[in-house]
Coordinates of C-alpha atoms in Angstrom, one line a residue:
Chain A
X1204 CA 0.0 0.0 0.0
X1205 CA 1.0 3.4 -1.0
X1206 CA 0.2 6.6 1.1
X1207 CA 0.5 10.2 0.3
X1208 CA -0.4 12.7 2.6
X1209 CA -1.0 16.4 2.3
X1210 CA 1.2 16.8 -0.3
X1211 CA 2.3 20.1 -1.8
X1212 CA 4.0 20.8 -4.9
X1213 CA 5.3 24.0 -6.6
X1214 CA 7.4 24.9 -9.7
X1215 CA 8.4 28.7 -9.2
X1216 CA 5.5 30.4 -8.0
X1217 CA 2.9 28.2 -9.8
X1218 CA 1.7 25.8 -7.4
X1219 CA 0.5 22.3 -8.9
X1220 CA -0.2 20.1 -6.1
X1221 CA -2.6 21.7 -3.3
X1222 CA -2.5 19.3 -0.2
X1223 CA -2.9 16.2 -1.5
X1224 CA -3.6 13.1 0.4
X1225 CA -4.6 9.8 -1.2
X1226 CA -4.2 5.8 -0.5
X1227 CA -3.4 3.0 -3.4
X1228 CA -4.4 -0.2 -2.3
X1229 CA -2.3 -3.3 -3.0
X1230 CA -3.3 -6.1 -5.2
X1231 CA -6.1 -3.1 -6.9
X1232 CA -5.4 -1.2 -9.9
X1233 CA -5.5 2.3 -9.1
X1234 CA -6.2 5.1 -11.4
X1235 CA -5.8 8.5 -11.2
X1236 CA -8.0 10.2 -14.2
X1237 CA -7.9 13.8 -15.2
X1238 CA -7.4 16.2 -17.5
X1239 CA -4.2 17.2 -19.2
X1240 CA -2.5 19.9 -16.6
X1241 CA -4.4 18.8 -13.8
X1242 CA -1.0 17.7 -12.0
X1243 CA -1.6 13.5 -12.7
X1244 CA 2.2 13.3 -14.0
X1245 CA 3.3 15.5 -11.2
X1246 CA 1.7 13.6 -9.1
X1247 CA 2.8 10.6 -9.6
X1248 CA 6.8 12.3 -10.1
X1249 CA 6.5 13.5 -6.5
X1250 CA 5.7 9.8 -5.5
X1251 CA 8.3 8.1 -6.8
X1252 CA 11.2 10.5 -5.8
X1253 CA 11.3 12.0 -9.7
X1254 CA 10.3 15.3 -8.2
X1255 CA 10.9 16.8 -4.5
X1256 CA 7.7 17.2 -2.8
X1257 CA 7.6 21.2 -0.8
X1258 CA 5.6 19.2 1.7
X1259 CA 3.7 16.4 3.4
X1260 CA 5.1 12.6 2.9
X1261 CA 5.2 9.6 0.9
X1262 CA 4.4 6.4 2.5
X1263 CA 5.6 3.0 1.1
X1264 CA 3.9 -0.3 3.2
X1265 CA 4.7 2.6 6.2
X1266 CA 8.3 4.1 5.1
X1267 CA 8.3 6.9 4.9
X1268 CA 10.3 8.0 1.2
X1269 CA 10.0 11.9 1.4
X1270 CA 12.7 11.7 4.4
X1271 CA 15.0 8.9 2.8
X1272 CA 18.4 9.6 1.9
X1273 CA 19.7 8.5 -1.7
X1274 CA 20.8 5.1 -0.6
X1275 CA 17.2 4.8 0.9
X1276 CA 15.7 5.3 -1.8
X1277 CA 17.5 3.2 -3.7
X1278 CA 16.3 0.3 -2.2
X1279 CA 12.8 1.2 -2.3
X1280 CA 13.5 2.2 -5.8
X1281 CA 14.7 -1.7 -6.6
X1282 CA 10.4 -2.5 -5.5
X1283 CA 9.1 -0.2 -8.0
X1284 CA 8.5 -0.6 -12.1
X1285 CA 7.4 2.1 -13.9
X1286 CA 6.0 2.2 -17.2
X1287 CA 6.7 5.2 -19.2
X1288 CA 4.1 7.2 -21.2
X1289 CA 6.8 7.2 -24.4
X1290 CA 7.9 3.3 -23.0
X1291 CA 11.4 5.0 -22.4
X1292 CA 12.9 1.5 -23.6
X1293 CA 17.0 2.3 -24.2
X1294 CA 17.2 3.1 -27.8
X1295 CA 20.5 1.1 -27.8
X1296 CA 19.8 -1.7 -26.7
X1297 CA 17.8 -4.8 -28.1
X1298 CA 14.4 -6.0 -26.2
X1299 CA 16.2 -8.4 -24.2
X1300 CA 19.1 -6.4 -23.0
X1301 CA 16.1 -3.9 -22.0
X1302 CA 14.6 -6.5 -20.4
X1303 CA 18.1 -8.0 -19.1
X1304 CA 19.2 -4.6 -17.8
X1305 CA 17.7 -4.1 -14.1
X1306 CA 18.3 -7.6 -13.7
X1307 CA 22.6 -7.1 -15.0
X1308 CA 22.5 -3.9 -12.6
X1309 CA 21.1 -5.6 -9.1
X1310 CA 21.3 -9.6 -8.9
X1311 CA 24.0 -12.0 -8.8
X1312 CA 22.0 -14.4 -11.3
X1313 CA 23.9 -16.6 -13.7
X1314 CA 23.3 -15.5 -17.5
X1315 CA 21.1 -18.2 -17.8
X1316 CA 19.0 -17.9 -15.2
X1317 CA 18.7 -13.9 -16.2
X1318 CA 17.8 -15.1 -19.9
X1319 CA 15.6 -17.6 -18.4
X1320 CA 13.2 -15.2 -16.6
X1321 CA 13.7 -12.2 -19.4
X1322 CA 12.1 -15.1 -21.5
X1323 CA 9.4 -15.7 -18.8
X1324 CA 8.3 -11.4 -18.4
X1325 CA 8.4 -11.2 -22.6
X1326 CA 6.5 -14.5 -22.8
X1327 CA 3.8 -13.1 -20.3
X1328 CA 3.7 -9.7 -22.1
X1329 CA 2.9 -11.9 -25.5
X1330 CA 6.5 -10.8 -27.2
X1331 CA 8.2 -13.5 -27.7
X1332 CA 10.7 -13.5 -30.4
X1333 CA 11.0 -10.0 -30.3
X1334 CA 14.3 -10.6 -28.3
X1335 CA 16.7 -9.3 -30.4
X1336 CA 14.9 -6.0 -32.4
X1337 CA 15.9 -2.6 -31.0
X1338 CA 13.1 -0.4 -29.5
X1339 CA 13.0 1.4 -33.2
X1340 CA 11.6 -1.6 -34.8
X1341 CA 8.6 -1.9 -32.5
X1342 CA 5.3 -1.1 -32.8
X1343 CA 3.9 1.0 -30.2
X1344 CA 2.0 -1.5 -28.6
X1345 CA 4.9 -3.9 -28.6
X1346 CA 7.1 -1.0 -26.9
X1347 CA 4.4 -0.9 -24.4
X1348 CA 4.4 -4.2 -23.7
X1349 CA 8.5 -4.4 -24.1
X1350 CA 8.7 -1.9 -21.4
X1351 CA 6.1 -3.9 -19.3
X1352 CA 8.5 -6.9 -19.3
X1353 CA 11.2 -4.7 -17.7
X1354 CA 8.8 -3.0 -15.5
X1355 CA 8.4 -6.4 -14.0
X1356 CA 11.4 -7.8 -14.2
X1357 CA 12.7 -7.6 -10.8
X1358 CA 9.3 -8.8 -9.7
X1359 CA 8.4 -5.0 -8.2
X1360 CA 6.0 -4.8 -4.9
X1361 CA 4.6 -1.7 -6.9
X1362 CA 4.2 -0.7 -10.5
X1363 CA 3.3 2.9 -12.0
X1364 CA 2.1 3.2 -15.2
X1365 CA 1.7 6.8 -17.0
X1366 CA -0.8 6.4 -19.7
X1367 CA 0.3 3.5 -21.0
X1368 CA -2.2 3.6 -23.8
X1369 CA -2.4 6.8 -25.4
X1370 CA -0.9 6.5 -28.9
X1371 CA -2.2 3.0 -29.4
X1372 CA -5.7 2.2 -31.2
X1373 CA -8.5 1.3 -28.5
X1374 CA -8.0 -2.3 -28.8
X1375 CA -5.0 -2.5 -28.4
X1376 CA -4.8 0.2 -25.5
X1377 CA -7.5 -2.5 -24.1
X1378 CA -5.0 -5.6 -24.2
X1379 CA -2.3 -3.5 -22.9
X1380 CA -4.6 -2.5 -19.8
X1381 CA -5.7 -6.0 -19.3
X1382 CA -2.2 -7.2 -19.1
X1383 CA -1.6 -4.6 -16.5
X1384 CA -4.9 -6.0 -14.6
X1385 CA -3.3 -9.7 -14.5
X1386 CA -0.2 -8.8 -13.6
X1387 CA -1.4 -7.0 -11.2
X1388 CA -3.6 -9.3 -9.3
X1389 CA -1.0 -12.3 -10.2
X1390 CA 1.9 -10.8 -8.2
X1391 CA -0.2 -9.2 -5.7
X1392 CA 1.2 -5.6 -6.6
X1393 CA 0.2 -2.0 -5.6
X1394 CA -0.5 -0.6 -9.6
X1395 CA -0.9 2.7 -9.8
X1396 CA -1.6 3.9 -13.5
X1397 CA -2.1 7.5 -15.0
X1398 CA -5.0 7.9 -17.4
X1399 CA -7.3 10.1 -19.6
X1400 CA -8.7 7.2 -21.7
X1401 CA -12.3 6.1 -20.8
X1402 CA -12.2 3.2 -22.1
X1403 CA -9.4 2.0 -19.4
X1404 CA -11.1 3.2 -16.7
X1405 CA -14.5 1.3 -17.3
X1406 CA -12.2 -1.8 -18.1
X1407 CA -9.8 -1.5 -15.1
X1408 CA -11.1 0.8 -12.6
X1409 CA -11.1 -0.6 -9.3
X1410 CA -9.8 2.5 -7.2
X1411 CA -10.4 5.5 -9.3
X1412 CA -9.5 9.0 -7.9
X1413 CA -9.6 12.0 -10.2
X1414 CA -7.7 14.9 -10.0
X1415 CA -8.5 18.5 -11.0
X1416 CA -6.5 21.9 -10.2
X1417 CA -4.2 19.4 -8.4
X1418 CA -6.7 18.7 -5.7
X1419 CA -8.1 15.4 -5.2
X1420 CA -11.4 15.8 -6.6
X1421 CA -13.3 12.5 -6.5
X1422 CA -12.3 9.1 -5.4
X1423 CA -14.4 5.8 -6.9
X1424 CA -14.3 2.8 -8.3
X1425 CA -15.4 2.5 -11.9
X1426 CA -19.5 1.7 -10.6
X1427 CA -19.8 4.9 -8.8
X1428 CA -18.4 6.8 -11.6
X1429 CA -21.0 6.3 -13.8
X1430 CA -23.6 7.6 -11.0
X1431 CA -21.6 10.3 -9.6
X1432 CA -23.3 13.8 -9.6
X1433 CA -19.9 15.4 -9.2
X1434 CA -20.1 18.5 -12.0
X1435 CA -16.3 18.6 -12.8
X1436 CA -15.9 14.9 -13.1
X1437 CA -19.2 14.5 -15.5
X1438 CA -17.7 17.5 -17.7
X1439 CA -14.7 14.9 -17.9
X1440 CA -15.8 11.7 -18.2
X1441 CA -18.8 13.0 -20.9
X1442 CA -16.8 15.3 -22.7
X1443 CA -18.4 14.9 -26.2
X1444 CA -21.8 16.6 -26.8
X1445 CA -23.5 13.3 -28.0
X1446 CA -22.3 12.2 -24.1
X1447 CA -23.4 15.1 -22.1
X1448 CA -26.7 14.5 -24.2
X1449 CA -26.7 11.0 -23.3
X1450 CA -26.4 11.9 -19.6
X1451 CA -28.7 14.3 -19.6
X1452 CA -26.7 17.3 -18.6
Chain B
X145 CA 35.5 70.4 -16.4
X146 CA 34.3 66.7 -16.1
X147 CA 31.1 67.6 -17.1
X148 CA 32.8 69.1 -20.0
X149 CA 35.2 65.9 -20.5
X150 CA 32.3 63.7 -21.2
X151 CA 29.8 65.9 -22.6
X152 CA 27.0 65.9 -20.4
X153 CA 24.3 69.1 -21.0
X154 CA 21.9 68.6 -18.4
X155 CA 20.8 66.9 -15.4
X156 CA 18.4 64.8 -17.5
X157 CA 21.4 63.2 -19.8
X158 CA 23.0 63.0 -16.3
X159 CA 20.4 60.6 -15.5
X160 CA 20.2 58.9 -18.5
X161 CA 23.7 58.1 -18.9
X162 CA 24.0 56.6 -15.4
X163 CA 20.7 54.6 -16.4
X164 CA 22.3 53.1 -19.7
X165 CA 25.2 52.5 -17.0
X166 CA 22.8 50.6 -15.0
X167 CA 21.7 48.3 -17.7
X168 CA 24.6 47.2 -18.9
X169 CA 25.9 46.6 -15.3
X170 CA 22.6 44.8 -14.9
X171 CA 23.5 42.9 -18.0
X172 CA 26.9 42.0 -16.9
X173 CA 25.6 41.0 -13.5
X174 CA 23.0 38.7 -15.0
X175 CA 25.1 37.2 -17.4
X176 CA 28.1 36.6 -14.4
X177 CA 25.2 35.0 -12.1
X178 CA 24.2 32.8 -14.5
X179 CA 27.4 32.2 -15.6
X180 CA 28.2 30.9 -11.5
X181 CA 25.0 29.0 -11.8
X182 CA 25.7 26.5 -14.0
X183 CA 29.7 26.2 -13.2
X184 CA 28.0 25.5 -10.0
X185 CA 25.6 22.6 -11.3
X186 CA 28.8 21.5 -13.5
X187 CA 30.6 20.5 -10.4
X188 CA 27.3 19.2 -9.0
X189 CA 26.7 17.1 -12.0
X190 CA 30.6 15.5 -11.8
X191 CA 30.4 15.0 -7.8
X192 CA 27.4 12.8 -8.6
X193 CA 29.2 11.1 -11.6
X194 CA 32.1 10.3 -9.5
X195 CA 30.2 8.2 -6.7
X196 CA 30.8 4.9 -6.7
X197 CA 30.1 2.9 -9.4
X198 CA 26.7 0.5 -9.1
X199 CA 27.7 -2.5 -11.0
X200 CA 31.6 -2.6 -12.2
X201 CA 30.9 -5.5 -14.8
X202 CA 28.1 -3.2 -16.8
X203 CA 29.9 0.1 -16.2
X204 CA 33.0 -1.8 -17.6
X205 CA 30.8 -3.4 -20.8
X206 CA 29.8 0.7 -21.2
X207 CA 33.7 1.8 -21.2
X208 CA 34.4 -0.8 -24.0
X209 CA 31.4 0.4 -26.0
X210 CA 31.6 4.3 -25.7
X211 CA 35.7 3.6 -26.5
X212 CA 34.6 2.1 -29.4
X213 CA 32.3 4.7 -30.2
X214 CA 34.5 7.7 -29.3
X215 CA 37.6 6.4 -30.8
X216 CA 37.5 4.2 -33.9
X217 CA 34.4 6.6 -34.9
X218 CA 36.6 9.5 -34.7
X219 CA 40.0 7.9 -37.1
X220 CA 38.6 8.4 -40.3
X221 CA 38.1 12.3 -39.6
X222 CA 41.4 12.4 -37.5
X223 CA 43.6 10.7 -40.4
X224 CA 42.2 12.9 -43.3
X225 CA 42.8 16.1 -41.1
X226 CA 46.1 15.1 -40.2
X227 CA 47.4 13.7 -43.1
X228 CA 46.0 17.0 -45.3
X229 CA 47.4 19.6 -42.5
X230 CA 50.8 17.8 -42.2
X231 CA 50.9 18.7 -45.9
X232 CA 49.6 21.8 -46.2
X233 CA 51.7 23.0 -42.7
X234 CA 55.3 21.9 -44.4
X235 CA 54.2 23.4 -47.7
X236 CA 53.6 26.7 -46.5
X237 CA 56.8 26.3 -44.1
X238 CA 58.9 25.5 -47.6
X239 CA 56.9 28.6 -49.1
X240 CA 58.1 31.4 -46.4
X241 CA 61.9 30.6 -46.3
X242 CA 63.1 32.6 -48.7
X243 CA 67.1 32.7 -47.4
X244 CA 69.6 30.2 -48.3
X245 CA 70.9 30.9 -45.0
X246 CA 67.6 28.5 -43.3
X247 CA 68.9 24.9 -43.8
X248 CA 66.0 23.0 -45.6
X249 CA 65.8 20.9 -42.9
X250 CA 63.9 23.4 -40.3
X251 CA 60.7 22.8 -42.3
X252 CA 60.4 19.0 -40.6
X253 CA 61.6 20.6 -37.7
X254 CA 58.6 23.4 -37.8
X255 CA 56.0 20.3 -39.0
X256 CA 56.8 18.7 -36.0
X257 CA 56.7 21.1 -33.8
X258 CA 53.3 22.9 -35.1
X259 CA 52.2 19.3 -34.7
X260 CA 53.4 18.2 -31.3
X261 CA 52.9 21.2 -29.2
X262 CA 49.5 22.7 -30.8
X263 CA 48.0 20.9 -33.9
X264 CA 47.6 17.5 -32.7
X265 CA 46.5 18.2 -29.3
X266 CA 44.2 21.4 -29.4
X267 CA 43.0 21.3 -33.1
X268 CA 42.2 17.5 -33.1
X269 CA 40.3 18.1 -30.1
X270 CA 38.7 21.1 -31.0
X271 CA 37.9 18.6 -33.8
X272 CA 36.9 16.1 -31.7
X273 CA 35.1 18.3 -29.4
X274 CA 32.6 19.4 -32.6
X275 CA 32.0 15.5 -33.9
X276 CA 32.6 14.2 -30.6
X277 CA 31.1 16.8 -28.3
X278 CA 27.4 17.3 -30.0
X279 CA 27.0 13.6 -30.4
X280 CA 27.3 13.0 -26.3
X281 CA 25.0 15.8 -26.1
X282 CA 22.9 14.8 -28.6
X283 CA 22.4 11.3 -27.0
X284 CA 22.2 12.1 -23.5
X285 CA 19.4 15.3 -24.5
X286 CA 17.3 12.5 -26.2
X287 CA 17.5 10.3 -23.3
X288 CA 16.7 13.0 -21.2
X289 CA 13.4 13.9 -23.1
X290 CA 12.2 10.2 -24.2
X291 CA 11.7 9.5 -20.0
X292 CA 15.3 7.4 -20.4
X293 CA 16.9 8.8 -17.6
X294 CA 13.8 8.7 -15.6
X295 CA 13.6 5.0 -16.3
X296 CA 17.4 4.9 -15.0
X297 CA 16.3 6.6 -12.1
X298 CA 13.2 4.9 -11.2
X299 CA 15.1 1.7 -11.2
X300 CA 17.2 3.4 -8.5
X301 CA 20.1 3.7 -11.1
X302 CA 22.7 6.7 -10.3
X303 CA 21.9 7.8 -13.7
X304 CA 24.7 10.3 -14.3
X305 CA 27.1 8.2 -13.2
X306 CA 26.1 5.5 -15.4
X307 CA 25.4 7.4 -18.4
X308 CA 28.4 9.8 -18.0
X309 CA 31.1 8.1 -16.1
X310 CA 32.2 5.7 -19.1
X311 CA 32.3 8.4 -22.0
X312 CA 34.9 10.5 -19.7
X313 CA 37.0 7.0 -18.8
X314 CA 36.5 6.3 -22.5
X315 CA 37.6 9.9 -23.6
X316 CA 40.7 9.7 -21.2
X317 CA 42.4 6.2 -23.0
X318 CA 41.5 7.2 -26.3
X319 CA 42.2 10.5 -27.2
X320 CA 45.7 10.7 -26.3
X321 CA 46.0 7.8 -28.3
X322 CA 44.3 9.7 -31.0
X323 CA 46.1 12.5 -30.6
X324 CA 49.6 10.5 -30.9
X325 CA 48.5 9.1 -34.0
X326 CA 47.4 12.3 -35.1
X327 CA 51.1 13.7 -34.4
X328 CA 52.7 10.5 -36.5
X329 CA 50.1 10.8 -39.5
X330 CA 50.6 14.9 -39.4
X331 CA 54.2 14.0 -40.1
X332 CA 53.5 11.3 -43.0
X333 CA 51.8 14.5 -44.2
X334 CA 54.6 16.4 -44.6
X335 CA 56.8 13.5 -45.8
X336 CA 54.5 12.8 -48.4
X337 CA 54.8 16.3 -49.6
X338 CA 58.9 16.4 -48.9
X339 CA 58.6 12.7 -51.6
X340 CA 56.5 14.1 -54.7
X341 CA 56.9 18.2 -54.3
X342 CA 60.4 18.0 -55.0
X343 CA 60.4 21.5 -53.3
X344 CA 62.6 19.6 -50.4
X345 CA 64.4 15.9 -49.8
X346 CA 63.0 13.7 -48.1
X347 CA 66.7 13.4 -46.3
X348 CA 66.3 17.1 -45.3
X349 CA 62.6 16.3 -44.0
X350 CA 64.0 13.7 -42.1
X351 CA 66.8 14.8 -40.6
X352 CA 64.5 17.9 -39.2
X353 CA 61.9 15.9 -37.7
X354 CA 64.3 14.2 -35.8
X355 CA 66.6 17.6 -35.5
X356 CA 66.5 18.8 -31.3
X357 CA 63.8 16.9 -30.0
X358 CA 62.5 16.8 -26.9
X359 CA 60.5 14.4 -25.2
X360 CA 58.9 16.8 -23.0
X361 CA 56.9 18.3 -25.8
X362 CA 55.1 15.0 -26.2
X363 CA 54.4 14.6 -22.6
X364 CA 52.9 18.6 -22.8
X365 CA 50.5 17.8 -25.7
X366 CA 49.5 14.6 -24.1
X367 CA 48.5 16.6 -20.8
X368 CA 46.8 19.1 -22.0
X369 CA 45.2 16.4 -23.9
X370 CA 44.2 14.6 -21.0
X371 CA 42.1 17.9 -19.8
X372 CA 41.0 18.5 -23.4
X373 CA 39.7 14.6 -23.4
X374 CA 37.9 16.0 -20.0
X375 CA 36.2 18.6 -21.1
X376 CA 35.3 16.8 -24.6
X377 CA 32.8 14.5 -22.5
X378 CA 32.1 16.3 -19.2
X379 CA 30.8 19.5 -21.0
X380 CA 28.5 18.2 -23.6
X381 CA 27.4 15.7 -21.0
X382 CA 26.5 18.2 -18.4
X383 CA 24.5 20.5 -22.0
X384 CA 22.8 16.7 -22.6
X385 CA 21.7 16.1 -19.0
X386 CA 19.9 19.2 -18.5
X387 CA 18.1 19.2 -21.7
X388 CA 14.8 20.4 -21.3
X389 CA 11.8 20.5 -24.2
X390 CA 12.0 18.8 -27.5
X391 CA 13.9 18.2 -30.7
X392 CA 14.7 22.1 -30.8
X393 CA 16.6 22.0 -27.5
X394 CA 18.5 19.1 -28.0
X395 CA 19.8 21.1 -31.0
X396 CA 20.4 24.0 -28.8
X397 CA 22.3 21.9 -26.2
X398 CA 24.3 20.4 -29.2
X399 CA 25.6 24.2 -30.3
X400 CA 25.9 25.2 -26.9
X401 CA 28.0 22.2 -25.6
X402 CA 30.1 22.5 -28.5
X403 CA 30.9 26.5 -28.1
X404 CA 31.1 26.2 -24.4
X405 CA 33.7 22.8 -24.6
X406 CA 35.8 24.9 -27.5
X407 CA 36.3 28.3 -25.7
X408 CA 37.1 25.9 -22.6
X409 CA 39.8 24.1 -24.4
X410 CA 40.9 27.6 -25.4
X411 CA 41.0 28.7 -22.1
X412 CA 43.1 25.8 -20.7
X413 CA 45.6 25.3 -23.4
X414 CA 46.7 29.3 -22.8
X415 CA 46.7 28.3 -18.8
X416 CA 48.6 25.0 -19.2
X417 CA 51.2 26.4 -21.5
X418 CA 52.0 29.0 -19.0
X419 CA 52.1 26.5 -16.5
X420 CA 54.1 24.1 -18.3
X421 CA 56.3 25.8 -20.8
X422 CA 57.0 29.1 -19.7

């Protein structure tokens, strides 16, 4: 379980987070929906350590990260899997020295027992034989689901995921969020993904929370959202005229 | 009498020159804080780049690759240059002596020196820093901006270090070696032109490059290329890591890594030859 509480985040004088205080329940998928500057990436940069927080804390399974020094962090940092927005996969390498790469950096395992499980995370992402093309010669959704495999290569207690389906076509978007769902429940894992899709969030939402004017805004699961009265959460979620008309608002 | 000096009417162009004053004191003040600010994150950058290494066997793996990259990349460019300005250098030397009274044989002797003490070492680097110096900041700026870095980080990876550490460990075994075989082809240059020019034997060429040599002189071009080799990576890395935006920026930090690495080789070589020959 992840904690944040009353956090506060400026950049210069503009301030982006305003007291924020939120749980993400392990073994859930847990979404944070909301429009595009409402402070969902910065949100999510303060929690894992990307940015400094001005205030309040950060709370993994009770430690406490904001006060951490570097090599704390470190270790913490060795739990989590992140997948990128762009997948961020090393241009230079292939898919399996991607894969291989957290793995080379922090266990003692032979080289076949490192090939052996970077065959196991492509195998459950669907991308096998894809071992040996470079990042370049992927498809988006394969990039997606390359940098999956790394995201879960070290077998993380948590795993953030920053729209991992914008670019990609609806369906796929939908098999990449699915993935996310098994993996999820399978290894037990605090998930934590960053979206504006729809789509996702009636497929996956199981802890919603959506953030506007970097306040915490509305917190559901994907049920509830569809009943919500909440004004600035039904201007989001039915966007499109044909939807507000739909609604009725 | 002062007023008169500098041609001040009233009390209004009294005000207005001290106000142009102000500016470009404000100017020069912003410029010199600024300046400050990022020396200061430079030395930030390389105290984090220093720490100690996460994983010897991959850091090592990255060494081999980036001396690959930096150096056998770079000895196609090096051996035309040299070859070419060896040439051109002892045919210009053979141009300006006019007396008899200048044995023939000071022309290897000036090719050798022009290559040894400055040619090899600050114009092959200057060299390098362009080809060299925009590609680190090039590759490091699209890291930067594709999350790359941020996945390094995430995974609780010293990012700098990893991504910068190599290139300077690289930089420092390979371009002295570059530079040395810069010196040696610089001379084939001239001996080349000394063989078909007829406009001097190859004896007299010879007998000059070999004519009052001092081993010193190599040892000076190989230090100052050891803080060239320095600056070639640490600079452009430091432009790379800090790129902010998109495709334009990296651009920018390309130019200004390559500027900033140039006027700092500049800089040094003047400072180490006063320290070391003078």
């Amino acid at each position: 379980m992840i904690e944040v509480k009353n956090i506060n985040k400026s950049f210069g004088k503009k301030q982006i987070l305003h007291d924020v205080s939120i749980s993400f329940l392990r073994g859930k998928i847990n979404l944070i929906i909301g429009a595009s500057g409402s402070g969902k990436s910065v949100l999510t940069k303060c929690i894992v350590g990307l940015h400094e927080i001005d205030s309040g804390s950060v709370e993994y399974d009770g430690r406490n990260f904001s006060i951490m020094n570097f090599k704390q962090r470190k270790a913490v940092r060795k739990e989590i899997g992140m997948l990128f927005q762009g997948s961020a996969l090393f241009d230079s390498l292939t898919v399996e020295e991607n894969v291989k790469f957290p793995m080379e950096m922090y266990t003692k395992q032979s080289e076949e027992e490192i090939l052996e499980r970077v065959n196991f995370c492509l195998k459950r992402v669907q991308l096998e034989n894809a071992n040996h093309l470079y990042p370049a010669e992927l498809s988006g959704g394969m990039q997606k689901r390359a940098a999956l495999a790394r995201a879960i290569a070290l077998n993380p207690k948590y795993l953030f995921c920053d729209e991992p389906n914008s670019g990609l076509d609806p369906q796929t978007g939908i098999v990449i969020d699915n993935l996310i769902q098994e993996i999820t429940h399978e290894y037990d894992m605090t998930t934590i993904v960053i979206t504006h899709d729809m789509n996702s969030v009636m497929e996956t939402g199981e802890n919603i929370s959506f953030i506007h004017q970097g306040n915490i805004w509305w917190t559901g699961n994907k049920e509830d959202i569809l009943k919500t009265d909440n004004k600035e959460l039904n201007e989001f979620v039915y966007s499109s005229k044909i939807m507000q008309k739909f609604k009725g608002l | 009498m002062v007023f008169h000096y500098v041609n001040i009417k009233n009390a209004d162009d009294l005000y207005f020159r001290s106000s142009v004053r102000n500016i470009y004191f404000y100017i020069l003040l912003t410029y010199m804080l600024k300046a400050f600010h990022h020396i200061g994150k430079y030395f930030l950058l390389l105290a984090r780049v220093f720490k100690k290494p996460d994983n010897y066997k991959l850091y090592g793996r990255q060494t081999i690759n980036e001396m690959v990259s930096l150096g056998l990349g770079s000895l196609g460019l090096i051996s035309i240059i040299s070859l070419f300005m060896g040439a051109v250098v002892t045919l210009q030397t053979v141009a300006a002596i006019d007396s008899p009274l200048i044995p023939l044989y000071t022309v290897g002797y000036a090719t050798r020196q022009s290559f040894i003490l400055e040619l090899a070492p600050t114009i092959m680097c200057l060299i390098l820093a362009g080809k060299i110096g925009s590609n680190i900041s090039s590759e490091i700026g699209t890291m930067r901006i594709t999350e790359q870095i941020d996945a390094l980080e995430i995974m609780g990876v010293n990012s700098a270090s990893y991504l910068i550490f190599p290139k300077i460990v690289a930089a420092l075994f390979t371009i002295p070696m570059i530079v040395v075989y810069s010196m040696f082809l610089g001379l084939v240059g001239g001996w080349v032109v000394g063989l078909y020019s007829g406009m001097l034997t190859v004896e007299d060429y010879l007998y000059g490059i070999r004519w009052d040599f001092k081993t010193f002189d190599v040892i000076y071009a190989l230090i100052k290329t050891l803080f060239f080799a320095f600056i070639i990576t640490s600079i452009p890395s430091y432009h790379g890591y800090y790129t902010r935006g998109g495709a334009l920026e990296i651009g920018k930090s390309s130019t200004k890594s390559v500027v900033y690495s140039s006027i700092s080789i500049l800089v040094i070589n003047y400072i180490l030859t006063q320290l070391l020959l003078i």
